[in-house]
Coordinates of C-alpha atoms in Angstrom, one line a residue:
M17 CA 0.0 0.0 0.0
R18 CA 2.8 2.4 0.9
D19 CA 4.2 2.0 -2.7
V20 CA 1.0 2.8 -4.5
L21 CA -0.3 5.6 -2.2
P22 CA 1.2 8.4 -4.3
V23 CA -0.9 7.3 -7.3
L24 CA -4.0 6.7 -5.2
G25 CA -3.6 10.1 -3.6
R26 CA -3.7 11.7 -7.0
W27 CA -6.8 9.8 -8.0
Y28 CA -8.5 10.7 -4.7
A29 CA -7.6 14.4 -5.0
A30 CA -9.1 14.4 -8.5
G31 CA -12.4 13.0 -7.1
V32 CA -12.1 9.9 -9.3
P33 CA -13.6 6.7 -7.7
F34 CA -11.3 3.7 -7.7
G35 CA -11.6 0.1 -6.5
L36 CA -9.1 -0.8 -3.8
A37 CA -8.4 -4.5 -2.9
T38 CA -6.4 -5.1 0.2
V39 CA -5.0 -8.4 1.6
V40 CA -6.5 -8.7 5.1
Q41 CA -5.7 -12.3 5.9
V42 CA -3.4 -15.0 4.7
S43 CA -2.8 -18.7 5.4
R44 CA -0.1 -21.2 4.5
S45 CA 2.2 -20.2 1.6
A46 CA 0.7 -16.9 0.5
P47 CA 2.8 -14.8 -1.8
R48 CA 1.9 -11.4 -0.2
D49 CA 1.4 -10.4 3.4
P50 CA -1.6 -8.5 4.9
G51 CA -1.6 -4.9 3.8
A52 CA -0.6 -5.7 0.2
A53 CA -2.9 -3.7 -2.2
M54 CA -4.0 -3.4 -5.7
A55 CA -6.2 -0.6 -7.1
V56 CA -8.1 -0.2 -10.4
G57 CA -8.6 3.5 -11.3
P58 CA -9.6 5.6 -14.3
D59 CA -9.2 4.2 -17.8
E60 CA -8.7 0.7 -16.3
E61 CA -5.3 1.7 -14.9
V62 CA -3.9 -0.9 -12.4
V63 CA -1.4 -0.3 -9.6
G64 CA -0.1 -2.7 -7.0
S65 CA -0.4 -6.4 -6.6
V66 CA -2.1 -8.8 -4.1
S67 CA -0.8 -12.2 -5.2
G68 CA 2.1 -11.7 -7.6
G69 CA -0.2 -12.6 -10.6
C70 CA -2.2 -15.5 -9.4
V71 CA -5.6 -13.8 -8.9
E72 CA -5.1 -10.3 -10.3
G73 CA -7.4 -11.0 -13.2
A74 CA -10.4 -11.8 -11.0
V75 CA -9.6 -8.9 -8.6
F76 CA -9.4 -6.5 -11.6
E77 CA -13.0 -7.3 -12.5
L78 CA -14.2 -7.2 -8.9
A79 CA -12.5 -3.8 -8.2
Q80 CA -14.1 -2.3 -11.4
E81 CA -17.6 -3.5 -10.2
V82 CA -17.1 -2.1 -6.8
A83 CA -15.8 1.2 -8.1
A84 CA -18.8 1.6 -10.3
G85 CA -21.1 1.6 -7.3
G86 CA -21.1 -1.9 -5.9
E87 CA -20.9 -2.7 -2.2
A88 CA -17.7 -3.6 -0.5
R89 CA -16.8 -7.3 -0.9
L90 CA -14.8 -9.8 1.1
E91 CA -13.4 -12.5 -1.1
T92 CA -11.2 -15.5 -0.4
Y93 CA -8.9 -17.1 -3.0
G94 CA -7.2 -20.4 -2.6
Y95 CA -5.6 -23.4 -4.3
S96 CA -7.8 -25.3 -6.7
D97 CA -7.1 -29.1 -6.9
E98 CA -9.2 -29.4 -10.1
D99 CA -7.3 -26.7 -12.0
A100 CA -4.3 -25.2 -10.5
F101 CA -4.3 -22.3 -13.0
A102 CA -8.0 -21.4 -12.5
V103 CA -8.7 -18.5 -10.1
G104 CA -6.7 -19.5 -7.2
L105 CA -3.2 -19.5 -5.7
T106 CA -1.0 -22.1 -7.4
C107 CA 1.5 -21.8 -4.4
G108 CA -1.0 -23.6 -2.2
G109 CA -1.9 -20.7 0.1
E110 CA -5.0 -18.7 0.7
I111 CA -5.6 -15.0 0.8
T112 CA -8.7 -13.0 1.9
L113 CA -9.2 -9.6 0.3
L114 CA -11.4 -6.6 1.2
V115 CA -12.4 -4.9 -2.0
R116 CA -14.0 -1.5 -1.6
A117 CA -14.6 1.8 -3.5
V118 CA -12.7 4.8 -2.4
T119 CA -14.1 8.4 -2.9
P120 CA -14.0 11.5 -0.7
E121 CA -17.6 10.9 0.3
Q122 CA -17.1 7.2 1.3
D123 CA -13.6 7.6 2.9
P124 CA -13.0 11.2 4.0
G125 CA -9.7 10.3 5.6
F126 CA -7.9 8.7 2.7
G127 CA -6.3 11.8 1.4
A128 CA -5.0 12.7 4.9
V129 CA -3.5 9.2 5.1
A130 CA -1.6 9.6 1.8
D131 CA -0.3 13.0 3.0
S132 CA 0.8 11.6 6.4
V133 CA 2.6 8.7 4.8
A134 CA 4.4 11.0 2.4
A135 CA 5.4 13.2 5.4
G136 CA 6.6 10.3 7.5
E137 CA 3.8 10.9 10.1
P138 CA 2.6 7.6 11.7
V139 CA -1.0 6.7 11.0
T140 CA -3.2 3.6 11.2
V141 CA -6.3 2.9 9.0
A142 CA -9.0 0.7 10.6
T143 CA -11.5 -0.8 8.1
V144 CA -14.4 -3.1 8.8
T145 CA -14.2 -6.3 6.9
D146 CA -17.0 -8.4 8.3
G147 CA -19.9 -8.4 10.8
P148 CA -22.9 -6.2 11.7
A149 CA -20.9 -2.9 11.2
P150 CA -20.8 -1.4 7.7
R151 CA -18.3 -3.3 5.6
G152 CA -15.7 -1.0 4.2
A153 CA -16.3 1.7 6.8
A154 CA -12.9 3.3 7.7
L155 CA -11.5 5.1 10.8
T156 CA -8.2 6.9 10.5
V157 CA -6.2 7.0 13.7
W158 CA -3.1 9.2 14.4
P159 CA -1.4 9.4 17.8
D160 CA -3.3 12.6 18.6
R161 CA -6.5 12.6 16.5
T162 CA -9.0 10.5 14.5
L163 CA -11.1 10.9 11.4
G164 CA -14.1 8.9 10.3
T165 CA -16.2 6.3 12.0
L166 CA -16.9 2.6 12.0
G167 CA -20.6 3.2 12.7
A168 CA -20.7 3.0 16.6
S169 CA -19.0 5.2 19.2
G170 CA -18.1 2.2 21.4
L171 CA -16.5 0.4 18.5
D172 CA -14.6 3.6 17.5
A173 CA -13.2 4.0 21.0
A174 CA -12.0 0.4 21.3
V175 CA -10.5 0.3 17.8
T176 CA -8.7 3.7 18.4
A177 CA -7.0 2.4 21.5
D178 CA -5.9 -0.8 19.7
A179 CA -4.8 1.1 16.6
R180 CA -2.5 3.4 18.6
G181 CA -1.0 0.3 20.2
E182 CA -0.4 -1.4 16.9
L183 CA 1.0 1.9 15.4
A184 CA 3.7 2.0 18.1
L185 CA 4.8 -1.5 16.9
G186 CA 4.3 -0.8 13.2
A187 CA 1.9 -3.8 13.2
T188 CA -0.8 -4.8 10.7
G189 CA -3.6 -7.4 11.1
L190 CA -7.2 -8.3 11.9
R191 CA -8.8 -7.6 15.3
H192 CA -12.2 -8.7 16.5
Y193 CA -14.9 -6.9 18.6
G194 CA -18.5 -6.8 19.6
P195 CA -20.9 -4.4 17.8
E196 CA -20.1 -1.7 20.5
G197 CA -16.4 -2.6 20.8
Q198 CA -16.7 -5.3 23.4
R199 CA -13.4 -7.0 23.9
R200 CA -14.7 -10.5 24.5
E201 CA -16.9 -10.8 21.4
D202 CA -15.8 -11.4 17.8
S203 CA -18.8 -10.5 15.7
V204 CA -17.1 -7.5 14.0
S205 CA -13.8 -8.0 12.2
V206 CA -11.6 -4.9 11.7
F207 CA -8.4 -4.7 9.7
L208 CA -5.8 -2.4 11.2
Q209 CA -3.1 -1.3 8.8
S210 CA -0.3 0.7 10.3
F211 CA 1.9 3.1 8.4
A212 CA 4.8 3.8 10.7
P213 CA 7.7 5.9 9.5
P214 CA 10.4 3.8 7.6
P215 CA 12.8 2.0 10.0
R216 CA 16.3 3.4 10.4
M217 CA 19.5 1.9 9.0
L218 CA 22.7 3.3 10.6
V219 CA 25.9 2.5 8.7
F220 CA 29.1 3.4 10.4
G221 CA 32.3 3.7 8.3
A222 CA 32.2 5.5 5.0
I223 CA 34.0 2.9 2.9
D224 CA 33.1 1.3 -0.4
Y225 CA 31.2 -1.5 1.4
A226 CA 29.2 1.2 3.1
A227 CA 28.0 2.7 -0.2
A228 CA 26.8 -0.7 -1.3
V229 CA 25.1 -1.5 2.0
A230 CA 23.4 2.0 2.0
R231 CA 22.2 1.4 -1.5
I232 CA 20.5 -1.9 -0.7
G233 CA 19.2 -0.6 2.6
D234 CA 17.5 2.2 0.7
F235 CA 16.1 -0.3 -1.8
L236 CA 14.6 -2.3 1.2
G237 CA 12.8 0.7 2.5
Y238 CA 15.1 1.9 5.3
R239 CA 15.9 5.5 6.0
V240 CA 19.7 5.2 5.7
T241 CA 22.3 7.3 7.5
V242 CA 26.1 6.8 6.9
C243 CA 28.4 8.2 9.6
D244 CA 32.2 8.5 9.7
A245 CA 34.5 10.6 11.8
R246 CA 36.6 11.4 8.8
P247 CA 35.2 14.4 6.8
A248 CA 37.2 13.4 3.7
F249 CA 35.2 10.2 3.5
A250 CA 31.8 11.3 4.8
T251 CA 30.8 13.2 1.7
P252 CA 27.3 12.9 0.1
R253 CA 28.8 12.5 -3.4
R254 CA 30.2 9.1 -2.5
F255 CA 26.7 7.7 -1.6
P256 CA 23.3 7.2 -3.3
E257 CA 20.9 10.1 -3.5
G258 CA 18.6 10.2 -0.5
V259 CA 21.2 8.7 1.9
E260 CA 22.0 11.0 4.8
V261 CA 25.8 11.4 5.4
V262 CA 27.2 12.6 8.8
A263 CA 30.7 13.5 9.7
E264 CA 30.9 12.7 13.4
W265 CA 32.6 10.3 15.8
P266 CA 30.3 7.2 15.5
H267 CA 29.7 6.6 19.2
R268 CA 28.8 10.3 19.7
Y269 CA 26.4 10.3 16.8
L270 CA 24.7 7.1 18.1
R271 CA 24.5 8.4 21.6
D272 CA 22.4 11.3 20.4
T273 CA 20.2 9.3 18.0
V274 CA 16.9 7.6 18.9
T275 CA 16.8 3.9 18.0
D276 CA 14.0 1.4 18.3
E277 CA 13.2 -2.3 17.8
R278 CA 13.2 -1.9 14.0
T279 CA 16.6 -0.1 13.8
V280 CA 19.4 -1.8 11.9
I281 CA 23.0 -0.9 12.8
C282 CA 25.9 -1.9 10.5
V283 CA 29.5 -1.3 11.8
L284 CA 31.9 -1.4 8.9
T285 CA 34.8 0.5 10.4
H286 CA 36.7 -2.6 11.9
D287 CA 39.0 -0.2 13.8
P288 CA 39.1 -0.6 17.6
K289 CA 39.2 3.1 18.3
F290 CA 35.8 3.4 16.5
D291 CA 34.3 0.0 17.1
V292 CA 34.6 -0.5 20.8
P293 CA 33.0 2.8 22.0
L294 CA 30.4 2.5 19.2
L295 CA 29.4 -1.1 19.9
T296 CA 29.4 -0.5 23.7
E297 CA 26.7 2.1 23.0
A298 CA 24.9 0.0 20.3
L299 CA 24.6 -3.2 22.3
R300 CA 23.0 -1.5 25.2
R301 CA 20.1 0.1 23.3
P302 CA 17.1 -1.1 21.3
A303 CA 17.9 -2.4 17.8
A304 CA 16.6 -5.2 15.5
Y305 CA 20.1 -6.0 14.2
I306 CA 23.6 -5.0 15.1
G307 CA 26.3 -6.3 12.7
A308 CA 30.1 -5.7 12.6
M309 CA 32.4 -6.3 9.7
G310 CA 35.8 -8.0 10.1
S311 CA 37.6 -11.3 10.1
R312 CA 37.2 -14.0 12.8
R313 CA 40.5 -12.8 14.3
T314 CA 39.1 -9.2 14.3
H315 CA 35.9 -10.4 15.9
A316 CA 37.7 -12.3 18.7
D317 CA 39.9 -9.3 19.5
R318 CA 36.8 -7.0 19.3
A319 CA 34.8 -9.3 21.6
A320 CA 37.6 -9.3 24.2
R321 CA 37.9 -5.5 24.2
L322 CA 34.1 -5.2 24.6
A323 CA 34.2 -7.6 27.5
E324 CA 37.0 -5.6 29.1
A325 CA 34.7 -2.5 28.6
G326 CA 32.1 -4.2 30.8
L327 CA 29.6 -5.7 28.3
T328 CA 27.9 -8.8 29.6
G329 CA 27.6 -12.1 27.7
G330 CA 23.9 -11.4 27.0
E331 CA 24.8 -8.0 25.5
L332 CA 27.6 -9.5 23.4
S333 CA 25.3 -12.3 22.1
R334 CA 23.3 -9.6 20.2
L335 CA 26.3 -8.9 17.9
R336 CA 26.2 -10.5 14.5
S337 CA 29.9 -10.8 13.6
P338 CA 31.4 -11.4 11.2
V339 CA 28.5 -9.6 9.5
G340 CA 26.3 -11.3 6.9
L341 CA 25.4 -14.8 5.7
D342 CA 27.9 -17.2 4.1
L343 CA 27.4 -16.5 0.4
G344 CA 31.0 -16.5 -0.6
A345 CA 30.7 -12.8 -1.3
R346 CA 33.8 -10.9 -2.5
T347 CA 32.8 -7.5 -4.0
P348 CA 31.2 -4.7 -1.9
E349 CA 27.9 -5.3 -3.7
E350 CA 28.0 -9.0 -3.0
V351 CA 28.8 -8.3 0.7
A352 CA 25.9 -5.9 0.8
V353 CA 23.6 -8.7 -0.5
S354 CA 25.0 -11.0 2.2
V355 CA 24.3 -8.4 4.9
A356 CA 20.8 -7.7 3.6
A357 CA 20.0 -11.4 3.5
E358 CA 21.0 -11.8 7.2
I359 CA 18.8 -8.8 8.1
V360 CA 15.8 -10.2 6.3
A361 CA 16.3 -13.7 7.7
L362 CA 16.6 -12.3 11.3
R363 CA 13.5 -10.1 10.8
W364 CA 11.3 -12.9 9.6
G365 CA 12.8 -15.9 11.3
G366 CA 14.3 -17.4 8.2
S367 CA 17.0 -20.0 8.4
G368 CA 19.2 -18.7 5.6
A369 CA 19.3 -22.2 4.1
P370 CA 18.6 -22.9 0.4
L371 CA 14.9 -23.5 -0.1
T372 CA 15.7 -26.8 -1.8
A373 CA 17.0 -28.0 1.6
T374 CA 13.9 -26.9 3.6
E375 CA 10.4 -28.1 3.9
G376 CA 7.0 -26.5 4.5
A377 CA 5.5 -23.3 3.1
V378 CA 7.9 -21.1 1.1
H379 CA 6.1 -17.9 2.2
P380 CA 4.8 -18.6 5.7
Y381 CA 3.2 -15.5 7.3
R382 CA 5.1 -14.3 10.3
S383 CA 4.4 -11.0 12.0
S384 CA 7.5 -8.8 12.0

């Protein structure tokens, strides 16, 4: 959804109705996670994807029908034993989609959502998918305000509280309530889709490897900052456009920077005078991933220095060093792929093993 919002925002601002299909639930080996979206707008223009091609044809027709004035629909697509290439998922999974029309009259908060996402402002959209509440009704929730209604004040209050909790985690998924927001009932299903600001990637050490890691971090959707104490190396022209470059001692910069459970920290300096104070700071603060470049000898020396600096065994266990997965990487670009692969595997609980050597669903859904 984040990727297609700029286009949808333009359609919305022009007052053009469009059909929006959103994945609200998946099971087994589904190719896209909840929140994936596809929209059909003017002149049959299509943006986004909900299954990587398996059911887009059927969704296209349904979205057109809904945009032309039809009621919101909840549709489930799954694997067909009779004809694997009929409308269904040949990967063996199952997805449930909410397909609804979007106009300023039907969803007064949609334009504000697009603006907030573009500005990096956290926002959650709560949409009724099933039950006695109006299907497709939307409530937009920010940390300090709301817009819209799900049809009942009690339901709005309960969903607002949950939406703000989900927003703090950047989480997306279905929640269930009673008609007036009762917590112990499940007659109303509401899809909460959070748009938290992009997670941070902090890359320390402005070397060739840092440029490659910054490039792939930007590609993966991180807000990337490269930091180095040497002004001659910490220059924006050496890094991709959009990457922030800071000339500062790494541990001082990190000390003054807010991190959270989604932050990725890559230490590529492999110099004790930078590494030890930097990692001492990093390993004692929230972060999803902390990796450090260097040989096994460098790692052993670094670990000993960190232990001397007072870090505990539990703190040291958070360090991914030598950084990256064993891909046999040689060039900076290959090493960046290795690092990115380890970050993705850690985020989603992947093993890093070849899929030919594993069993079970290829795309199991796991909340991040």
